[in-house]
Short mmCIF file of C-alpha atoms in Angstrom, two decimals:
data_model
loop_
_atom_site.label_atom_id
_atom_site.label_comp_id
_atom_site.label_asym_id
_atom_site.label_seq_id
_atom_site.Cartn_x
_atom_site.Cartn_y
_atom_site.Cartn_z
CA UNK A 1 22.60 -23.57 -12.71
CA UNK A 2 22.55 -20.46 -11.22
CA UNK A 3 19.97 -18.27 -9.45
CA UNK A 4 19.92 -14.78 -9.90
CA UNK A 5 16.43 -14.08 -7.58
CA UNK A 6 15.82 -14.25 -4.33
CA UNK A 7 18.80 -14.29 -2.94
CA UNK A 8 18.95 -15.61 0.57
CA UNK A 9 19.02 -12.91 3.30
CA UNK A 10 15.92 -10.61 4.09
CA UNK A 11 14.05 -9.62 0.86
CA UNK A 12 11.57 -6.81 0.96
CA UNK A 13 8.67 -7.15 -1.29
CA UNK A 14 4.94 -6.55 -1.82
CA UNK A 15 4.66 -10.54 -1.43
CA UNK A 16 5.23 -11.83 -5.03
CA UNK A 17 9.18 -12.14 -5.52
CA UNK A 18 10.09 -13.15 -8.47
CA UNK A 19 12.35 -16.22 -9.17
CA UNK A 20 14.91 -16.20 -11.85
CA UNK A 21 17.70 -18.86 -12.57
CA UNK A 22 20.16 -19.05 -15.66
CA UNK A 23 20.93 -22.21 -16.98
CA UNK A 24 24.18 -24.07 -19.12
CA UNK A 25 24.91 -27.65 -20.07
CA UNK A 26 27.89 -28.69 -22.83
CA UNK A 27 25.43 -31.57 -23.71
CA UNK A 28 21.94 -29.43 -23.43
CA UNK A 29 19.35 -28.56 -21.09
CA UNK A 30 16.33 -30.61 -21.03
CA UNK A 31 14.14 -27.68 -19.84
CA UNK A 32 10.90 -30.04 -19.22
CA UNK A 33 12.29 -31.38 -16.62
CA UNK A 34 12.67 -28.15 -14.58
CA UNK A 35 10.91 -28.22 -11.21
CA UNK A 36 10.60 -25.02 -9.03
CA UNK A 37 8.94 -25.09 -5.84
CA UNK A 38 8.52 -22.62 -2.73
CA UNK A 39 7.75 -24.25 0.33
CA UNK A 40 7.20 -27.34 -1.36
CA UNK A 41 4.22 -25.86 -3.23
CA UNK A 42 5.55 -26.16 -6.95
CA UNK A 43 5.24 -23.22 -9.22
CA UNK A 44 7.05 -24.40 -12.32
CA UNK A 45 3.51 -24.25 -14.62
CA UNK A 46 3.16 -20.36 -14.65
CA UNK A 47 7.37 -19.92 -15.20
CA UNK A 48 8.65 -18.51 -18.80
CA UNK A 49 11.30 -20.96 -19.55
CA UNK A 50 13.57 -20.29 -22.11
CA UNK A 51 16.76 -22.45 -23.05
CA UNK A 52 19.42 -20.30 -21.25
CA UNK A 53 17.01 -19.91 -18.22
CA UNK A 54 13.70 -19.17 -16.44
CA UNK A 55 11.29 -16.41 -14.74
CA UNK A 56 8.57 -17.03 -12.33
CA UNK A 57 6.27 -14.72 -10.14
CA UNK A 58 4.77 -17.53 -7.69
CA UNK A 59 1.09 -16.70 -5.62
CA UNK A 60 1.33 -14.37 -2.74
CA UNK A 61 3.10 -15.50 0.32
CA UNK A 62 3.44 -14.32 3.81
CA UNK A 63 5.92 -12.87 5.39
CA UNK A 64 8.65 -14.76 7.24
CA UNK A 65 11.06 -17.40 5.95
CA UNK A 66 10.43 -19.55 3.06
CA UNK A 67 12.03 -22.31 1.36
CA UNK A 68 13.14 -22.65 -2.82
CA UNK A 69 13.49 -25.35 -4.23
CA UNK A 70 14.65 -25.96 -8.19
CA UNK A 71 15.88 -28.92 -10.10
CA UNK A 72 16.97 -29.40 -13.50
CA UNK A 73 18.25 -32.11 -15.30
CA UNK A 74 20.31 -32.46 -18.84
CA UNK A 75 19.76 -33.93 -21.67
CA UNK A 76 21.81 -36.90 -20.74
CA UNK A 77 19.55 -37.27 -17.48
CA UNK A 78 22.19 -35.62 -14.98
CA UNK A 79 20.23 -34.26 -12.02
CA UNK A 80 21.38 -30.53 -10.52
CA UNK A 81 19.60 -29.18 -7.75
CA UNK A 82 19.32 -25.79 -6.10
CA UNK A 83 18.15 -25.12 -2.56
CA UNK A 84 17.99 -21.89 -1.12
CA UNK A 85 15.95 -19.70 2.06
CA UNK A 86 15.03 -16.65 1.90
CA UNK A 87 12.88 -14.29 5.04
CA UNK A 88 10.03 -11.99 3.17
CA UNK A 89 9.20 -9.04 4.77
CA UNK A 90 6.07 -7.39 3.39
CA UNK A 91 5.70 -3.40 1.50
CA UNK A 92 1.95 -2.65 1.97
CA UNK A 93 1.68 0.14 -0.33
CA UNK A 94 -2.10 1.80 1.02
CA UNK A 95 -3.60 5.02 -1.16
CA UNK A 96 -6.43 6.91 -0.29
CA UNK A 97 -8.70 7.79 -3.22
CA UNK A 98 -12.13 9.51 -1.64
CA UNK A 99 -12.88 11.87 -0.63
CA UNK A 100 -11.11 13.73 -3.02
CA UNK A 101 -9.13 16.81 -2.57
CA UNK A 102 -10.80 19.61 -1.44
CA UNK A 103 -14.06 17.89 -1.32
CA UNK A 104 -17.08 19.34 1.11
CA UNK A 105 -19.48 18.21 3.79
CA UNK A 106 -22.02 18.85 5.95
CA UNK A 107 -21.31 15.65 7.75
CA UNK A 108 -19.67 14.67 10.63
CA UNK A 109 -19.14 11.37 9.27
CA UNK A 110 -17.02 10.58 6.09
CA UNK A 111 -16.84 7.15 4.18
CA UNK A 112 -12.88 6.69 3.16
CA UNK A 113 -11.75 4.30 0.21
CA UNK A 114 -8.58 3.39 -1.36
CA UNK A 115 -6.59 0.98 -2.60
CA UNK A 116 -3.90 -1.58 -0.97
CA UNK A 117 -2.11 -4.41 -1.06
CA UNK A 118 -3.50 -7.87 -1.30
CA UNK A 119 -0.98 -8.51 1.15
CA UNK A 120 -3.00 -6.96 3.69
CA UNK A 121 -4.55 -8.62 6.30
CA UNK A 122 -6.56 -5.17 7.59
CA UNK A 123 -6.76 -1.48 7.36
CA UNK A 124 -8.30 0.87 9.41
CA UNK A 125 -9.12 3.98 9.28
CA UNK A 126 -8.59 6.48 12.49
CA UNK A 127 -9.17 3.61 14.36
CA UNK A 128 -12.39 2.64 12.03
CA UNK A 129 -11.79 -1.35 11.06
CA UNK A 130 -12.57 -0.80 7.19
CA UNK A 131 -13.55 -3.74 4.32
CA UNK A 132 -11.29 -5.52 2.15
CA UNK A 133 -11.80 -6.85 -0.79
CA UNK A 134 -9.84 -7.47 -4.37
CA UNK A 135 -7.09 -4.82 -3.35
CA UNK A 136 -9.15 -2.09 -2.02
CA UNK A 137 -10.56 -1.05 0.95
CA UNK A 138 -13.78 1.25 2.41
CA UNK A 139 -14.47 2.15 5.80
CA UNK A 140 -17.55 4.20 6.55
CA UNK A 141 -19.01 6.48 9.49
CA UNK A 142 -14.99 7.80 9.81
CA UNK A 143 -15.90 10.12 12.81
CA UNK A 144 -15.04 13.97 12.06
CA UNK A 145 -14.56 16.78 14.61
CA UNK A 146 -14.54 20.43 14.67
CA UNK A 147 -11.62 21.67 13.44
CA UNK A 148 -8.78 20.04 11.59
CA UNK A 149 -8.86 16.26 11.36
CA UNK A 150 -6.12 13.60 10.23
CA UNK A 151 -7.01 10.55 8.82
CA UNK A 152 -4.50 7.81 8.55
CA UNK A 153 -5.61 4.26 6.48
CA UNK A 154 -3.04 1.81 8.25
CA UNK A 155 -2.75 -1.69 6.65
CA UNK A 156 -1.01 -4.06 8.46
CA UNK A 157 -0.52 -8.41 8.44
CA UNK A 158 1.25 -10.70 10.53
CA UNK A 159 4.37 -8.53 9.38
CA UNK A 160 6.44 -6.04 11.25
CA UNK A 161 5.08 -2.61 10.42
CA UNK A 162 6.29 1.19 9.05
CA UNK A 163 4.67 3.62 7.66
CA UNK A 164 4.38 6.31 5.00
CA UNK A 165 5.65 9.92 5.28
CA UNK A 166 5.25 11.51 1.63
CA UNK A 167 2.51 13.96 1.31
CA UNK A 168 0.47 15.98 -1.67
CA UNK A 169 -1.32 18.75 -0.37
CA UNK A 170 -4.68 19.40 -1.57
CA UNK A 171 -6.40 22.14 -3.01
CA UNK A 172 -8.49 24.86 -1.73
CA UNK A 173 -12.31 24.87 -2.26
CA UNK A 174 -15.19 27.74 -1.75
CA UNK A 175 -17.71 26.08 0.30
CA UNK A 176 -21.39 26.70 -0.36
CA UNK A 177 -23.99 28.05 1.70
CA UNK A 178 -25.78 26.20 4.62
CA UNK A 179 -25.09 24.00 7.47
CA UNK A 180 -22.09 23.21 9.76
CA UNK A 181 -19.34 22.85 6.80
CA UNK A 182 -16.35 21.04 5.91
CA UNK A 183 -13.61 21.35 3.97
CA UNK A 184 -11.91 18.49 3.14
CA UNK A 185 -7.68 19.02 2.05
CA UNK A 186 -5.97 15.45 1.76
CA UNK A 187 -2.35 15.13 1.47
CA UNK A 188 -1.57 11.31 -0.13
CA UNK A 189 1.27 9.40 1.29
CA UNK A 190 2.88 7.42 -1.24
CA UNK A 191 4.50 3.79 -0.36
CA UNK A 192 8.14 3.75 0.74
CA UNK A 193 10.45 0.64 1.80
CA UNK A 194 10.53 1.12 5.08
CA UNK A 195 12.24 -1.34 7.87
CA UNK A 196 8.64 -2.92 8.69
CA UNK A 197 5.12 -3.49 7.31
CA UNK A 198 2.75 -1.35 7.65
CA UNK A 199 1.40 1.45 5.17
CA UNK A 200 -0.16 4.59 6.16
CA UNK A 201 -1.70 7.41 4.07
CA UNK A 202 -3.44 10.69 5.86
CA UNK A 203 -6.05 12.81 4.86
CA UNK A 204 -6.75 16.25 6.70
CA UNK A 205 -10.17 17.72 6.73
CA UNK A 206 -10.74 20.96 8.53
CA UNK A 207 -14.54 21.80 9.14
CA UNK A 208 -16.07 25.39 8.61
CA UNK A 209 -18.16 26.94 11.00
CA UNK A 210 -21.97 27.96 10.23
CA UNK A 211 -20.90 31.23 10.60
CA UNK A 212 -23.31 33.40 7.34
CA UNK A 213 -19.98 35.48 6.19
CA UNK A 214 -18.04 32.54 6.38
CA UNK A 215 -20.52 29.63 4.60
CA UNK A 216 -21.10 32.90 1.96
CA UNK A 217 -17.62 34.15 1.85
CA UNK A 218 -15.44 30.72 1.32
CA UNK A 219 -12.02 30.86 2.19
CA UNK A 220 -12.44 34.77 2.23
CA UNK A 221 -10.75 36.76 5.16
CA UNK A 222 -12.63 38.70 7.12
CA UNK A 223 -15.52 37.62 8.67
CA UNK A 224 -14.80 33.84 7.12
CA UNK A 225 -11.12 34.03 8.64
CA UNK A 226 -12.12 32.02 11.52
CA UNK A 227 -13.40 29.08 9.23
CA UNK A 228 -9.69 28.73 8.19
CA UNK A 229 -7.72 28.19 11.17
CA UNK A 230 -6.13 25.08 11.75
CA UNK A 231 -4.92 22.89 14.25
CA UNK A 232 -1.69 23.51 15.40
CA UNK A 233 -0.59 20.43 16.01
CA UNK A 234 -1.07 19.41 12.66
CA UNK A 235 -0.75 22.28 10.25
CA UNK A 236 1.01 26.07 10.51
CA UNK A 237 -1.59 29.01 11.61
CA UNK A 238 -2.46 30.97 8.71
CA UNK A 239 -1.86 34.88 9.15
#
């Protein structure tokens, strides 16, 4: 009997590893009597067992060391066994999805959502705890300011923690008339392995002032130039 996954060491995964073993007896396997269990919780019943070997994706776990256990016996009632440890350390892949790109408002509020790993044990939101539930995520009255803005939806567990760096810039939109504006341009972040646990994806907004040439011009130059300037810090200055 041999198993091919996990391996023992540090395995990175999103918290479902999968468990495969291969399998060889001169006088037969007897592949009912296969018993798989992680941490003593057994997981044989959802396995694909074949007669050369067998795949299992067991229930979530946390991160930090775990124990596998497999036995097998053949068909003349030999007993093998298998015992191996493994340390998990979580991906928490998190993904923005509203406001979209190059949304507008006249708010100075936004409500984010998204997707994430069921993994995760929280997200927030520029510091805004937001609400879990069946792999996504919404936090609401995200503060906005003046200017440009970066929002970063951080999930995190019990796990050491990384984050995200890949970005898609968004496109530009015309804004219509009236009120304090803003322009919303998100850039996604897409999950990487990174050496901890934690997931981040940014969004930039950058608010247009009530200036009339500007809220009537758009992104137009001129008398809207103003509205287009960004912050420094975060983005190059526009000519």
């Amino acid at each position: 009997m041999t198993l091919i996954s996990p391996q023992g060491g540090v395995l990175t995964s999103t918290g479902v590893p999968r468990v495969e073993l291969e399998y060889e007896d001169a006088s037969g396997v007897d592949t009912a009597s296969l018993f798989i269990a992680i941490d003593d919780d057994e997981i044989t019943e959802g396995c694909q067992v074949g007669p050369e070997g067998a795949s299992c994706l067991p229930s979530a776990l946390g991160a930090g060391v775990h124990g596998l256990r497999i036995e097998l016996r053949d068909l003349e009632g030999n007993l093998a066994t298998l015992a191996e440890s493994f340390t998990l350390e979580l991906q928490l892949p998190v993904q923005i999805t509203e406001p979209a790109t190059g949304s507008l408002t006249t708010a100075l509020t936004t409500t984010v959502s998204g997707t994430v790993s069921p993994a995760a044990d929280s997200v927030r939101v520029a510091g805004v705890p937001a609400v879990l539930q069946a792999g996504t995520f919404v936090a609401e009255a995200v503060p906005l300011r003046e200017g440009a803005n970066v929002l970063s939806a951080v999930a995190s567990s019990s796990a050491r923690r990384g984050r995200d760096r890949h970005r898609d810039r968004g496109a530009r939109h015309p804004a219509p008339a009236g009120g304090d504006l803003l322009a919303a341009r998100r850039r996604d972040h897409h999950p990487t392995a990174d050496r901890g646990h934690r997931r981040g994806q940014r969004s930039g907004f950058e608010q247009l002032g009530a200036d009339p040439a500007a809220r009537a011009g758009g992104w137009s130059r001129g008398a809207g130039r103003a509205a287009r300037l960004r912050d420094r810090r975060l983005f190059a200055p526009t000519g």
